[in-house]
XYZ file of C-alpha atoms in Angstrom:
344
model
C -19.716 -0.559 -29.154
C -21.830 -1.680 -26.261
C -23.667 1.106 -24.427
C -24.832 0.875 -20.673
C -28.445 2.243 -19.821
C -27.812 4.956 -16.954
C -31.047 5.143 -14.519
C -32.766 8.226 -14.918
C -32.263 11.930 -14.445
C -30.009 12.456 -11.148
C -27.065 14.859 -11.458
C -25.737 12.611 -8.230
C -26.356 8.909 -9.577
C -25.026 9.895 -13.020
C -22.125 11.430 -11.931
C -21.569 8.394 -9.467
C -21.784 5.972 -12.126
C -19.370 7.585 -14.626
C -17.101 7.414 -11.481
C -17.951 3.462 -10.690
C -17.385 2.145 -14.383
C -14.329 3.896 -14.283
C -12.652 1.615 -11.587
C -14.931 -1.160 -11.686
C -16.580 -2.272 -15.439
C -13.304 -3.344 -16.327
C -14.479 -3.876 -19.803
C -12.789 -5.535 -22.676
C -13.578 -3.462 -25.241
C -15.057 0.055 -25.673
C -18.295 0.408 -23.745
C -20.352 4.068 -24.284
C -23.577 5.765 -22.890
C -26.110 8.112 -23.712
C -27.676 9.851 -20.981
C -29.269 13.303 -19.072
C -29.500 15.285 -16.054
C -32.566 17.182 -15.024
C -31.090 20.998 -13.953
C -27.394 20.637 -12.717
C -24.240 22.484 -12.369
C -21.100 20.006 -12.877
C -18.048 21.247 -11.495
C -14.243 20.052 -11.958
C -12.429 17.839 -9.666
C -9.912 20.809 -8.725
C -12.301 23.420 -8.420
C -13.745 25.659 -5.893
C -17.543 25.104 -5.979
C -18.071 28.426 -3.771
C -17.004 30.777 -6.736
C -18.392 28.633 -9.447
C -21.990 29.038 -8.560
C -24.695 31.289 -8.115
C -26.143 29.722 -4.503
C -28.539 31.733 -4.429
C -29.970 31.405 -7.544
C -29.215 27.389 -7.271
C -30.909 26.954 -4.236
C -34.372 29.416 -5.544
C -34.347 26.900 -9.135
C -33.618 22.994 -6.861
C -30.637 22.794 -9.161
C -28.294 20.105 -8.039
C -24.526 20.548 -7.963
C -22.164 17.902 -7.929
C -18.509 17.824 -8.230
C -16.743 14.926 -10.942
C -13.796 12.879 -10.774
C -12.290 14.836 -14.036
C -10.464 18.245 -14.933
C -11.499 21.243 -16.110
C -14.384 23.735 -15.275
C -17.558 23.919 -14.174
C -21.004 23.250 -16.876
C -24.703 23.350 -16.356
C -26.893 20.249 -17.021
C -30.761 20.430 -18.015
C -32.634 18.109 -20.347
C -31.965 19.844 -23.188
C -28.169 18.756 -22.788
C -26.932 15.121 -23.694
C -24.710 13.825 -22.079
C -22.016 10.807 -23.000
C -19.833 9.059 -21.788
C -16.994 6.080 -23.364
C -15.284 3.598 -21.172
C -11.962 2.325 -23.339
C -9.253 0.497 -22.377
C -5.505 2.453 -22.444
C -2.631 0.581 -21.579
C -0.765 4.040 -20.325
C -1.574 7.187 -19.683
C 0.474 8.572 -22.492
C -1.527 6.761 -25.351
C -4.836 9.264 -24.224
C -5.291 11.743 -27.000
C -8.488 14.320 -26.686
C -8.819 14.313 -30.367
C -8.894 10.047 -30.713
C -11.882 9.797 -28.367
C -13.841 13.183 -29.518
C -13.926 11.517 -32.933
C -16.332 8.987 -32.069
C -19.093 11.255 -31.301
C -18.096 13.460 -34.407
C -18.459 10.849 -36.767
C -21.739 10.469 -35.040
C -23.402 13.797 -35.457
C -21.652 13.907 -39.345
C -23.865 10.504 -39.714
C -26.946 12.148 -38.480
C -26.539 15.753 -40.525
C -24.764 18.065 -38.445
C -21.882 19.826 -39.923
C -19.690 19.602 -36.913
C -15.693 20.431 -36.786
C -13.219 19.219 -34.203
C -11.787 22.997 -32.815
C -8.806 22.980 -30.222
C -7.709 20.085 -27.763
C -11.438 19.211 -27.228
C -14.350 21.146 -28.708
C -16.977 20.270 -31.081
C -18.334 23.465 -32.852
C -21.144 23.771 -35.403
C -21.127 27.271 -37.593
C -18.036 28.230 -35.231
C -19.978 27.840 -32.152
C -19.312 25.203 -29.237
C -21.681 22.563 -28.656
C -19.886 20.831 -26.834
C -17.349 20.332 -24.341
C -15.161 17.311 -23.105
C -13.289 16.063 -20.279
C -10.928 12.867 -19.745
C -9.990 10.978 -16.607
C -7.206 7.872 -16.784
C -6.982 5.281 -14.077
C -6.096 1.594 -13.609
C -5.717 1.081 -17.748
C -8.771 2.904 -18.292
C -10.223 5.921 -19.564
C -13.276 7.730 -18.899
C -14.096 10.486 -21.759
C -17.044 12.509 -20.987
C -18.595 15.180 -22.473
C -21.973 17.344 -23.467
C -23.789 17.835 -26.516
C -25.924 21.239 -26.558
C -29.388 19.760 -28.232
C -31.330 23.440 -26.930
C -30.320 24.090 -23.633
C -31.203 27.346 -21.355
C -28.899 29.437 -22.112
C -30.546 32.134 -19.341
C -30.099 29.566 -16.463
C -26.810 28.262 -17.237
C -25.580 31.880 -17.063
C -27.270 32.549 -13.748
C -26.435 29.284 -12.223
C -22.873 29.511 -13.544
C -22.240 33.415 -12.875
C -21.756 35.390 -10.237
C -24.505 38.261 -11.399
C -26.947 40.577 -10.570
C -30.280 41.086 -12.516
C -28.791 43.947 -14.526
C -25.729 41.931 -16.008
C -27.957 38.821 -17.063
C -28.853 40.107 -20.570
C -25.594 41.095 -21.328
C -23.850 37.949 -20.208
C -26.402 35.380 -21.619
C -26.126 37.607 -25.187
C -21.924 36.663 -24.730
C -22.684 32.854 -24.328
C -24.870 33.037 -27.295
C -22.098 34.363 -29.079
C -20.174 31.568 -28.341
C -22.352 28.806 -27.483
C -24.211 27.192 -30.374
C -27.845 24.905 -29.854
C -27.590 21.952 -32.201
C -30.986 21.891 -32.668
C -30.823 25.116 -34.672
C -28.628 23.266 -37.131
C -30.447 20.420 -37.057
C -32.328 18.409 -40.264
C -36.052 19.442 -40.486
C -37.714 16.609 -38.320
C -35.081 15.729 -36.309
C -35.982 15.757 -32.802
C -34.218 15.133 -29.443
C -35.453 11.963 -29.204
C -34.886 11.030 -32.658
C -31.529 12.757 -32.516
C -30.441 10.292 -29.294
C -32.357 7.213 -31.289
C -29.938 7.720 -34.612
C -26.552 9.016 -31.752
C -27.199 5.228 -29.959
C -27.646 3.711 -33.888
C -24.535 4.699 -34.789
C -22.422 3.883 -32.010
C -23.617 0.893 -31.565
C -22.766 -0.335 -35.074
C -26.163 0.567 -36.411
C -27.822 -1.196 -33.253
C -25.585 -4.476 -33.948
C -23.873 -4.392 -30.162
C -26.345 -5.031 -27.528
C -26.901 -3.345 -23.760
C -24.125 -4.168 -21.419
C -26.055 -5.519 -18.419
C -25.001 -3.827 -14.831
C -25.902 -6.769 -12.090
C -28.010 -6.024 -8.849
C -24.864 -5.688 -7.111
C -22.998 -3.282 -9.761
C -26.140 -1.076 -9.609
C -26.160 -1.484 -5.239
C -22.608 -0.626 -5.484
C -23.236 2.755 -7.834
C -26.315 3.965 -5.815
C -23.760 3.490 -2.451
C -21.274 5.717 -3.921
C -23.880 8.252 -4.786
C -25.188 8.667 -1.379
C -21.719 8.079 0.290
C -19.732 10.758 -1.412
C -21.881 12.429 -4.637
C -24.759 13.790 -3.474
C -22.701 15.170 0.210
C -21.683 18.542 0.966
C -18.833 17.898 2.007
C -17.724 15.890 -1.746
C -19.439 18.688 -3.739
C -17.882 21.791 -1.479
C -15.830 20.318 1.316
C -13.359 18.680 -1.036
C -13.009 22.545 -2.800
C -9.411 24.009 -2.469
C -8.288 26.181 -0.010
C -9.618 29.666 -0.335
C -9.927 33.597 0.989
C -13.406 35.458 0.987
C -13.349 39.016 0.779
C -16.128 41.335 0.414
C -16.788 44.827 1.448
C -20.287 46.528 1.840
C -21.920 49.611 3.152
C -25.382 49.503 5.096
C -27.279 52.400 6.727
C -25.655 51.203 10.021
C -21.777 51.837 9.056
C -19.818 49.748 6.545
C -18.202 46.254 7.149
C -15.613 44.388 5.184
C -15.485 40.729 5.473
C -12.395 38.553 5.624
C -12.701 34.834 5.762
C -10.325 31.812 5.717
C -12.009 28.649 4.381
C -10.361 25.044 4.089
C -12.408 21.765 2.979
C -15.796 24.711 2.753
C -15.400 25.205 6.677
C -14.265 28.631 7.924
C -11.174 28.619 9.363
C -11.030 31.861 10.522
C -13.036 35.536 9.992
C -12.733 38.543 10.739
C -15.244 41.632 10.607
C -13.630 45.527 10.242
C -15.782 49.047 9.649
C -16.692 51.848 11.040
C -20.302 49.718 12.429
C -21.463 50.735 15.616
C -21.608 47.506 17.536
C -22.722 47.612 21.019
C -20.241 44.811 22.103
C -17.530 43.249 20.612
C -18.664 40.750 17.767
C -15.487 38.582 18.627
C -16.993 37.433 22.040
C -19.159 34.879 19.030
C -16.161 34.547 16.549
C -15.679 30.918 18.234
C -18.979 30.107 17.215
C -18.276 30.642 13.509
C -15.136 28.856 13.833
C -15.884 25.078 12.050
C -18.909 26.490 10.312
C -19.861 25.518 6.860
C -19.063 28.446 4.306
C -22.587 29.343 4.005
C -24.686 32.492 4.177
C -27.669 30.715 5.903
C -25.223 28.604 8.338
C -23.521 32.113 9.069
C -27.008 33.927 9.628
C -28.436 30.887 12.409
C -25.196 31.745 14.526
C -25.768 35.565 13.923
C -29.079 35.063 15.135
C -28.123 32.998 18.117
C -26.533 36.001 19.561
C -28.646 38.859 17.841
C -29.246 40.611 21.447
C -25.566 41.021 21.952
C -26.085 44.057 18.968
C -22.447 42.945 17.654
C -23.261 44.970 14.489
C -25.318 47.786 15.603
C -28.255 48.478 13.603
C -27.569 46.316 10.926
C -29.729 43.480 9.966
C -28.065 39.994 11.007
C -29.577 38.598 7.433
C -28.286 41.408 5.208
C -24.991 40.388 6.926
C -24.977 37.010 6.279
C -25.794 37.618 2.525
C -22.253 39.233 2.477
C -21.184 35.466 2.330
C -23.660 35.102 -0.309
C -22.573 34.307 -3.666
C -25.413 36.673 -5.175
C -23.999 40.582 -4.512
C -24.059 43.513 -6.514
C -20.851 44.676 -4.179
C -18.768 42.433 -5.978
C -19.448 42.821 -9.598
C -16.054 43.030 -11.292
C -13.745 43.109 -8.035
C -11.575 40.326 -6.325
C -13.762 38.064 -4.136
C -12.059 34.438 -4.281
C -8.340 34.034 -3.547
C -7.527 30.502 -3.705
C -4.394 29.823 -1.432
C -3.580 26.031 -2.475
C -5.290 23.214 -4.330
């Protein structure tokens, strides 16, 4: 097969260009790609980006998120994660089979030493344990088959980007991925490293480096970095486009306790409503039109708080501790209902 170079590290330009070749390489025959993201949480097309990720945590560790054109759930990204992608040509929709087009890239790791197994619809396990994980997306007589290969990712920051956690349930939930998730390169030959391991992955696909580059023109690669900064690297792509939801969280401060209750459609709030026993000097919905049209965030939700801090809507209690409520990061909500999504 042909492969096309992909231009560097960017969770947004990578995901962009999976999405361009899809409608617009229009290529004969099977074209694939190697590539990587620096830190990156990838989430599903029909997902809601709100409950998939720590913010908190994202937003301490410059971790981009970005949402794809293709099903299923959410994955972190570093640079000890490779990435691949195949463009083939389908006449129909009903000729895509998950097992045809994981084959490919178990044939390659077979060729290079690692005793990988097809498991399921779409996994790729070494020893029992998944290293990687694939997702499909048809149009126009296309298809677009994506997925990961686990070379030694960071297993500790893929479960705090990914899960809603605090500090006390990290161990326990990174020692579960473990159990599940397996590092390729502790199965690996002696010698081989990741570089060596992506040299022999392009070798083989390429028909032991008989098919040359495919060679993206000036204007395919304008085109790709246009879509990146028009939809893949925007909030309102990566959160806006998330399906309708319900927040709910409940907490208790020194100052009386408050339960939260917010409607959010394309990641603006919709409506919200405070309730507790807090001792609030006026009524806090004298500013509820100000939170109306916000952006489902906690620091978007503390600037308004703050705008009207000498109103004391919420007594004693501090207008950022309130606005972490809508934080993704709380120990409140450790095992309970937080996320009700209402449609897609």
């Amino acid at each position: 097969m042909q492969f096309i170079k992909y231009f560097g590290n960017d969770a947004y330009t990578n995901i962009a260009m999976d999405t361009w070749l899809l409608y617009h390489l229009k290529a004969k025959e099977p074209v694939f790609s190697l590539w990587q993201n620096k830190n990156a949480v990838i989430v599903g097309r029909n997902q809601n980006t709100f409950a998939e990720v720590n913010q908190d945590y994202i937003d301490q560790h410059d971790i981009q998120v970005v949402r794809r054109v293709s099903g299923g759930g959410a994955v972190y990204h570093d640079l000890g994660n490779i990435c691949f992608t195949f463009f083939v040509p389908v006449p129909t929709s009903s000729e895509v089979d998950f097992r045809k087009f994981v084959q490919p890239m178990y044939d390659a790791l077979r060729e290079v030493g690692i005793d990988a197994e097809i498991t399921g619809r779409n996994d790729l396990t070494v020893d029992g344990k998944k290293v990687s994980g694939n997702a499909q997306r048809y149009a126009g007589g296309y298809l677009m088959h994506h997925g990961t290969l686990l070379w030694n990712s960071n297993v500790d920051t893929m479960v705090r980007s990914l899960n809603v956690a605090d500090e006390k349930f990290i161990s326990k939930a990174a020692t579960s991925v473990r159990s599940r998730v397996g590092n390729i390169k502790d199965y690996a030959p002696s010698g081989l490293t990741l570089e060596r391991f992506l040299a022999a992955l392009q070798y083989y696909l390429s028909d032991e480096g008989k098919d040359q580059e495919y060679v993206l023109t000036d204007e395919q690669k304008k085109a790709i970095l246009k879509l990146r900064n028009d939809r893949f690297a925007t909030w309102n792509w990566n959160y806006g486009h998330s399906p309708k939801f319900d927040f709910n969280n409940h907490h208790k401060f020194a100052g009386g306790a408050i339960d939260v209750h917010a409607d959010v459609a394309q990641g603006l709030i919709q409506n919200i409503d405070f309730t507790g026993d807090f001792l609030g000097v006026r009524d806090w919905r004298e500013m509820k039109d100000q939170l109306i049209g916000q952006p489902f965030n906690a620091n978007t939700i503390y600037d308004v708080l703050q705008k009207n801090a000498g109103g004391q809507y919420f007594g004693s209690i501090d207008n950022r501790d309130l606005a972490d409520m809508f934080s993704t990061e709380s120990e409140e909500n450790i095992g309970g209902t937080k996320w009700q999504t209402s449609q897609k």
